[in-house]
Amino acid sequence: MKLWKLGIALVVLGLGGCATAPDDTYADPRDPFEEVNREVWDLNETLDDYVIWPAARTYGMIPKPVRTGLLNATENLGEPSHFVNNTLQGKFKDAGVTFWRFLINSTVGVLGVFDVATPMGLTQREEGFGETLAVWGVGEGPYLMLPGLGPTVVTDRGGDIVDGMYFPIDDLSTPLSVARIAIKALDLRLRLQEQQSLMQNSLDPYSFVREAYFQNWRDKVYDGNPPVEEEDPNELEDLGDDFYDQFE
């Protein structure tokens, strides 16, 4: 585990206490940096048009079995961190499943290229350190739109830094680390293309993505069963009654 990575993680997590709610009473308190975030959003839209989507489209030309194998291998590298976080959350059965997934896919599955474990009933039990912090009661921090990376909250992204400190990810060479990140990012971009029409048809694409992110984040933290919250009619007025139904 590299100390400089730990230092970055602590700094990022510490930002959660630095944000203050905006003065605008109609602003989303989860997004205190909305003005800056919207500028980054515009930058990301440009990057997507000229760099990310063309790269993803080219990547999509690779035969699907090859892309699936590459994605399986990259996800297999994260199983040790899933094991640690399941254990930290007291999900010992899931931790055991993760352990066997990593062992089986790393050996029989040829370094994870073939997902042999899932057909055996050992489905992925993905848990990140950000989710662990949330389960422990740590606040999520402000919503951020990061250049080239998209939406997140401080706890989520800071947790990703910690997850990258475990074997074998921490021992990857720089080219392999870059390749791993690129494969996951390009695969995600291809899958998100299916949601492009929903975003483009929304009244405010920025708010659409923000709400989608928070719903997905809560689903991850609560394993798909988040507590029911009372809806604020004022928040739904501009976006339509079926706003959240688009993410189900």
CSV table of C-alpha atoms in Angstrom, one decimal:
chain,number,residue,atom,x,y,z
A,1,MET,CA,0.0,0.0,0.0
A,2,LYS,CA,1.5,3.3,-1.1
A,3,LEU,CA,1.5,6.1,1.5
A,4,TRP,CA,1.0,8.9,-1.1
A,5,LYS,CA,-2.3,7.2,-2.2
A,6,LEU,CA,-3.4,7.1,1.4
A,7,GLY,CA,-2.6,10.8,1.7
A,8,ILE,CA,-4.7,11.7,-1.4
A,9,ALA,CA,-7.6,9.6,-0.1
A,10,LEU,CA,-7.6,11.5,3.3
A,11,VAL,CA,-7.5,14.9,1.6
A,12,VAL,CA,-10.3,14.0,-0.8
A,13,LEU,CA,-12.4,12.6,2.1
A,14,GLY,CA,-11.7,15.7,4.1
A,15,LEU,CA,-13.4,17.8,1.5
A,16,GLY,CA,-16.7,16.5,2.6
A,17,GLY,CA,-16.6,18.9,5.6
A,18,CYS,CA,-15.5,21.9,3.6
A,19,ALA,CA,-18.7,22.5,1.5
A,20,THR,CA,-21.4,24.8,2.6
A,21,ALA,CA,-25.0,24.9,1.4
A,22,PRO,CA,-25.7,27.5,-1.3
A,23,ASP,CA,-27.7,30.7,-0.4
A,24,ASP,CA,-30.3,29.9,-3.1
A,25,THR,CA,-33.2,28.3,-1.2
A,26,TYR,CA,-34.2,26.5,-4.4
A,27,ALA,CA,-30.8,25.0,-4.9
A,28,ASP,CA,-30.1,21.3,-4.2
A,29,PRO,CA,-28.3,21.2,-0.9
A,30,ARG,CA,-26.5,18.1,-2.1
A,31,ASP,CA,-24.9,20.1,-4.9
A,32,PRO,CA,-23.3,23.2,-3.2
A,33,PHE,CA,-20.8,23.7,-6.1
A,34,GLU,CA,-23.5,23.5,-8.8
A,35,GLU,CA,-22.2,26.6,-10.7
A,36,VAL,CA,-18.8,25.1,-11.1
A,37,ASN,CA,-20.2,21.6,-11.7
A,38,ARG,CA,-22.3,22.8,-14.6
A,39,GLU,CA,-19.2,24.3,-16.2
A,40,VAL,CA,-17.4,21.0,-15.8
A,41,TRP,CA,-20.5,19.3,-17.2
A,42,ASP,CA,-20.2,21.4,-20.4
A,43,LEU,CA,-16.5,20.5,-20.6
A,44,ASN,CA,-17.3,16.8,-20.3
A,45,GLU,CA,-19.9,17.1,-23.0
A,46,THR,CA,-17.3,18.4,-25.3
A,47,LEU,CA,-14.8,15.7,-24.3
A,48,ASP,CA,-17.5,13.1,-24.9
A,49,ASP,CA,-18.3,14.4,-28.4
A,50,TYR,CA,-14.7,14.5,-29.6
A,51,VAL,CA,-12.8,12.0,-27.5
A,52,ILE,CA,-14.7,9.6,-25.2
A,53,TRP,CA,-17.6,8.5,-27.4
A,54,PRO,CA,-15.5,8.1,-30.6
A,55,ALA,CA,-13.1,6.0,-28.6
A,56,ALA,CA,-15.9,3.9,-27.1
A,57,ARG,CA,-17.5,3.5,-30.5
A,58,THR,CA,-14.2,2.2,-31.9
A,59,TYR,CA,-13.8,-0.1,-28.8
A,60,GLY,CA,-17.3,-1.4,-29.5
A,61,MET,CA,-16.1,-2.7,-32.9
A,62,ILE,CA,-14.0,-5.3,-31.1
A,63,PRO,CA,-15.9,-8.7,-31.1
A,64,LYS,CA,-18.1,-8.9,-28.0
A,65,PRO,CA,-16.5,-12.1,-26.6
A,66,VAL,CA,-13.1,-10.3,-26.6
A,67,ARG,CA,-14.6,-7.3,-24.8
A,68,THR,CA,-16.4,-9.5,-22.3
A,69,GLY,CA,-13.1,-11.3,-21.5
A,70,LEU,CA,-11.2,-8.0,-21.1
A,71,LEU,CA,-13.9,-6.7,-18.8
A,72,ASN,CA,-14.1,-9.9,-16.8
A,73,ALA,CA,-10.3,-9.7,-16.2
A,74,THR,CA,-10.4,-6.1,-15.1
A,75,GLU,CA,-13.3,-6.8,-12.7
A,76,ASN,CA,-11.6,-9.8,-11.3
A,77,LEU,CA,-8.7,-7.6,-10.1
A,78,GLY,CA,-11.2,-5.8,-7.9
A,79,GLU,CA,-12.4,-8.9,-6.0
A,80,PRO,CA,-9.9,-8.6,-3.2
A,81,SER,CA,-11.2,-5.1,-2.4
A,82,HIS,CA,-14.7,-6.4,-2.5
A,83,PHE,CA,-13.7,-9.1,-0.1
A,84,VAL,CA,-12.3,-6.6,2.4
A,85,ASN,CA,-15.3,-4.2,2.1
A,86,ASN,CA,-17.8,-7.0,2.5
A,87,THR,CA,-15.9,-8.1,5.6
A,88,LEU,CA,-15.8,-4.6,7.0
A,89,GLN,CA,-19.5,-4.3,6.5
A,90,GLY,CA,-20.1,-7.6,8.4
A,91,LYS,CA,-21.3,-9.4,5.2
A,92,PHE,CA,-19.2,-12.5,5.9
A,93,LYS,CA,-21.2,-14.8,3.6
A,94,ASP,CA,-20.7,-12.3,0.7
A,95,ALA,CA,-17.0,-12.0,1.6
A,96,GLY,CA,-16.7,-15.8,1.3
A,97,VAL,CA,-18.4,-15.7,-2.1
A,98,THR,CA,-16.0,-13.0,-3.2
A,99,PHE,CA,-13.0,-15.0,-2.0
A,100,TRP,CA,-14.0,-18.1,-4.0
A,101,ARG,CA,-14.9,-16.0,-7.0
A,102,PHE,CA,-11.4,-14.6,-7.1
A,103,LEU,CA,-9.8,-17.9,-6.5
A,104,ILE,CA,-11.8,-19.8,-9.1
A,105,ASN,CA,-11.8,-17.1,-11.8
A,106,SER,CA,-8.1,-16.4,-11.3
A,107,THR,CA,-7.2,-20.1,-11.8
A,108,VAL,CA,-9.8,-22.0,-13.8
A,109,GLY,CA,-10.9,-18.7,-15.4
A,110,VAL,CA,-7.4,-17.9,-16.7
A,111,LEU,CA,-6.7,-14.7,-14.7
A,112,GLY,CA,-10.4,-13.8,-14.7
A,113,VAL,CA,-10.8,-13.7,-18.5
A,114,PHE,CA,-13.6,-16.3,-18.1
A,115,ASP,CA,-16.2,-15.8,-15.4
A,116,VAL,CA,-16.4,-19.4,-14.3
A,117,ALA,CA,-17.8,-18.6,-10.9
A,118,THR,CA,-21.1,-17.0,-11.8
A,119,PRO,CA,-22.5,-20.1,-13.5
A,120,MET,CA,-21.6,-21.9,-10.3
A,121,GLY,CA,-23.9,-19.6,-8.4
A,122,LEU,CA,-21.1,-17.4,-7.1
A,123,THR,CA,-22.4,-14.1,-8.3
A,124,GLN,CA,-20.5,-10.9,-7.9
A,125,ARG,CA,-20.9,-9.2,-4.5
A,126,GLU,CA,-19.3,-5.8,-5.3
A,127,GLU,CA,-18.7,-3.5,-2.4
A,128,GLY,CA,-16.4,-0.4,-2.4
A,129,PHE,CA,-14.8,1.5,0.5
A,130,GLY,CA,-17.1,4.4,-0.2
A,131,GLU,CA,-20.1,2.2,0.5
A,132,THR,CA,-18.4,0.9,3.6
A,133,LEU,CA,-17.9,4.5,4.9
A,134,ALA,CA,-21.6,5.2,4.1
A,135,VAL,CA,-22.7,2.0,6.0
A,136,TRP,CA,-20.6,3.2,8.9
A,137,GLY,CA,-22.4,6.5,9.0
A,138,VAL,CA,-19.9,8.7,7.2
A,139,GLY,CA,-21.6,11.5,5.3
A,140,GLU,CA,-21.4,11.3,1.5
A,141,GLY,CA,-20.0,14.9,1.1
A,142,PRO,CA,-20.9,17.3,-1.7
A,143,TYR,CA,-21.8,16.3,-5.2
A,144,LEU,CA,-19.0,16.8,-7.7
A,145,MET,CA,-18.8,16.7,-11.5
A,146,LEU,CA,-15.2,15.7,-12.2
A,147,PRO,CA,-13.5,16.5,-15.5
A,148,GLY,CA,-13.5,13.4,-17.7
A,149,LEU,CA,-14.9,11.2,-14.9
A,150,GLY,CA,-18.4,12.5,-14.5
A,151,PRO,CA,-20.6,12.6,-11.4
A,152,THR,CA,-19.6,11.5,-7.9
A,153,VAL,CA,-19.7,12.4,-4.2
A,154,VAL,CA,-16.6,12.8,-2.1
A,155,THR,CA,-17.1,9.6,-0.2
A,156,ASP,CA,-17.6,7.5,-3.4
A,157,ARG,CA,-14.5,8.8,-5.2
A,158,GLY,CA,-12.4,8.9,-2.1
A,159,GLY,CA,-13.4,5.3,-1.5
A,160,ASP,CA,-12.2,4.4,-5.0
A,161,ILE,CA,-8.8,5.6,-4.1
A,162,VAL,CA,-8.6,3.4,-1.1
A,163,ASP,CA,-9.9,0.4,-3.1
A,164,GLY,CA,-7.0,0.9,-5.5
A,165,MET,CA,-4.5,0.2,-2.7
A,166,TYR,CA,-5.2,-3.5,-2.5
A,167,PHE,CA,-3.4,-6.4,-4.2
A,168,PRO,CA,-3.3,-6.9,-7.2
A,169,ILE,CA,-4.4,-3.5,-8.4
A,170,ASP,CA,-1.7,-1.7,-6.3
A,171,ASP,CA,1.0,-3.9,-8.0
A,172,LEU,CA,0.0,-3.2,-11.6
A,173,SER,CA,2.4,-1.4,-13.8
A,174,THR,CA,1.4,2.1,-15.1
A,175,PRO,CA,0.4,0.8,-18.6
A,176,LEU,CA,-1.7,-2.0,-17.1
A,177,SER,CA,-3.4,0.4,-14.7
A,178,VAL,CA,-4.2,2.7,-17.6
A,179,ALA,CA,-5.5,-0.2,-19.6
A,180,ARG,CA,-7.7,-1.4,-16.8
A,181,ILE,CA,-9.2,2.1,-16.3
A,182,ALA,CA,-9.7,2.5,-20.0
A,183,ILE,CA,-11.5,-0.8,-20.5
A,184,LYS,CA,-13.9,-0.1,-17.7
A,185,ALA,CA,-14.5,3.5,-18.8
A,186,LEU,CA,-15.1,2.5,-22.5
A,187,ASP,CA,-17.4,-0.4,-21.6
A,188,LEU,CA,-19.4,1.9,-19.3
A,189,ARG,CA,-19.7,4.6,-22.0
A,190,LEU,CA,-21.1,2.0,-24.4
A,191,ARG,CA,-23.7,0.9,-21.9
A,192,LEU,CA,-24.6,4.5,-21.1
A,193,GLN,CA,-25.4,5.1,-24.8
A,194,GLU,CA,-28.7,3.4,-24.2
A,195,GLN,CA,-29.7,6.1,-21.8
A,196,GLN,CA,-28.7,9.0,-24.1
A,197,SER,CA,-32.2,9.6,-25.5
A,198,LEU,CA,-33.6,9.8,-21.9
A,199,MET,CA,-31.1,12.4,-20.9
A,200,GLN,CA,-31.4,14.4,-24.1
A,201,ASN,CA,-35.2,14.5,-23.8
A,202,SER,CA,-35.1,15.7,-20.2
A,203,LEU,CA,-35.8,19.3,-19.4
A,204,ASP,CA,-32.4,19.6,-17.7
A,205,PRO,CA,-29.8,16.9,-18.6
A,206,TYR,CA,-27.5,18.0,-15.8
A,207,SER,CA,-30.2,17.5,-13.1
A,208,PHE,CA,-31.3,14.3,-14.8
A,209,VAL,CA,-27.8,12.8,-14.4
A,210,ARG,CA,-27.5,14.1,-10.9
A,211,GLU,CA,-30.7,12.4,-9.8
A,212,ALA,CA,-29.7,9.3,-11.6
A,213,TYR,CA,-26.4,9.3,-9.8
A,214,PHE,CA,-27.9,9.7,-6.4
A,215,GLN,CA,-30.4,7.0,-6.9
A,216,ASN,CA,-27.7,4.6,-8.1
A,217,TRP,CA,-25.5,5.6,-5.2
A,218,ARG,CA,-28.3,4.9,-2.7
A,219,ASP,CA,-29.0,1.6,-4.3
A,220,LYS,CA,-25.4,0.6,-3.9
A,221,VAL,CA,-25.2,1.6,-0.3
A,222,TYR,CA,-28.4,-0.1,0.6
A,223,ASP,CA,-27.9,-3.1,-1.7
A,224,GLY,CA,-30.9,-2.2,-3.8
A,225,ASN,CA,-33.3,-1.6,-0.9
A,226,PRO,CA,-33.0,2.0,0.1
A,227,PRO,CA,-35.3,3.3,2.8
A,228,VAL,CA,-38.4,5.1,1.4
A,229,GLU,CA,-38.1,8.8,1.5
A,230,GLU,CA,-40.9,11.4,1.3
A,231,GLU,CA,-40.8,13.1,-2.0
A,232,ASP,CA,-40.8,16.9,-2.1
A,233,PRO,CA,-43.4,18.0,-4.7
A,234,ASN,CA,-41.4,21.1,-5.4
A,235,GLU,CA,-38.4,19.1,-6.5
A,236,LEU,CA,-40.5,17.0,-8.9
A,237,GLU,CA,-42.6,19.8,-10.4
A,238,ASP,CA,-40.1,20.8,-13.1
A,239,LEU,CA,-38.9,17.3,-14.0
A,240,GLY,CA,-42.3,15.5,-14.3
A,241,ASP,CA,-44.0,12.9,-12.2
A,242,ASP,CA,-42.3,10.0,-13.9
A,243,PHE,CA,-38.7,11.3,-13.5
A,244,TYR,CA,-37.5,8.6,-11.2
A,245,ASP,CA,-39.4,5.9,-13.1
A,246,GLN,CA,-36.9,6.3,-15.9
A,247,PHE,CA,-34.1,4.8,-13.8
A,248,GLU,CA,-35.9,1.6,-12.7
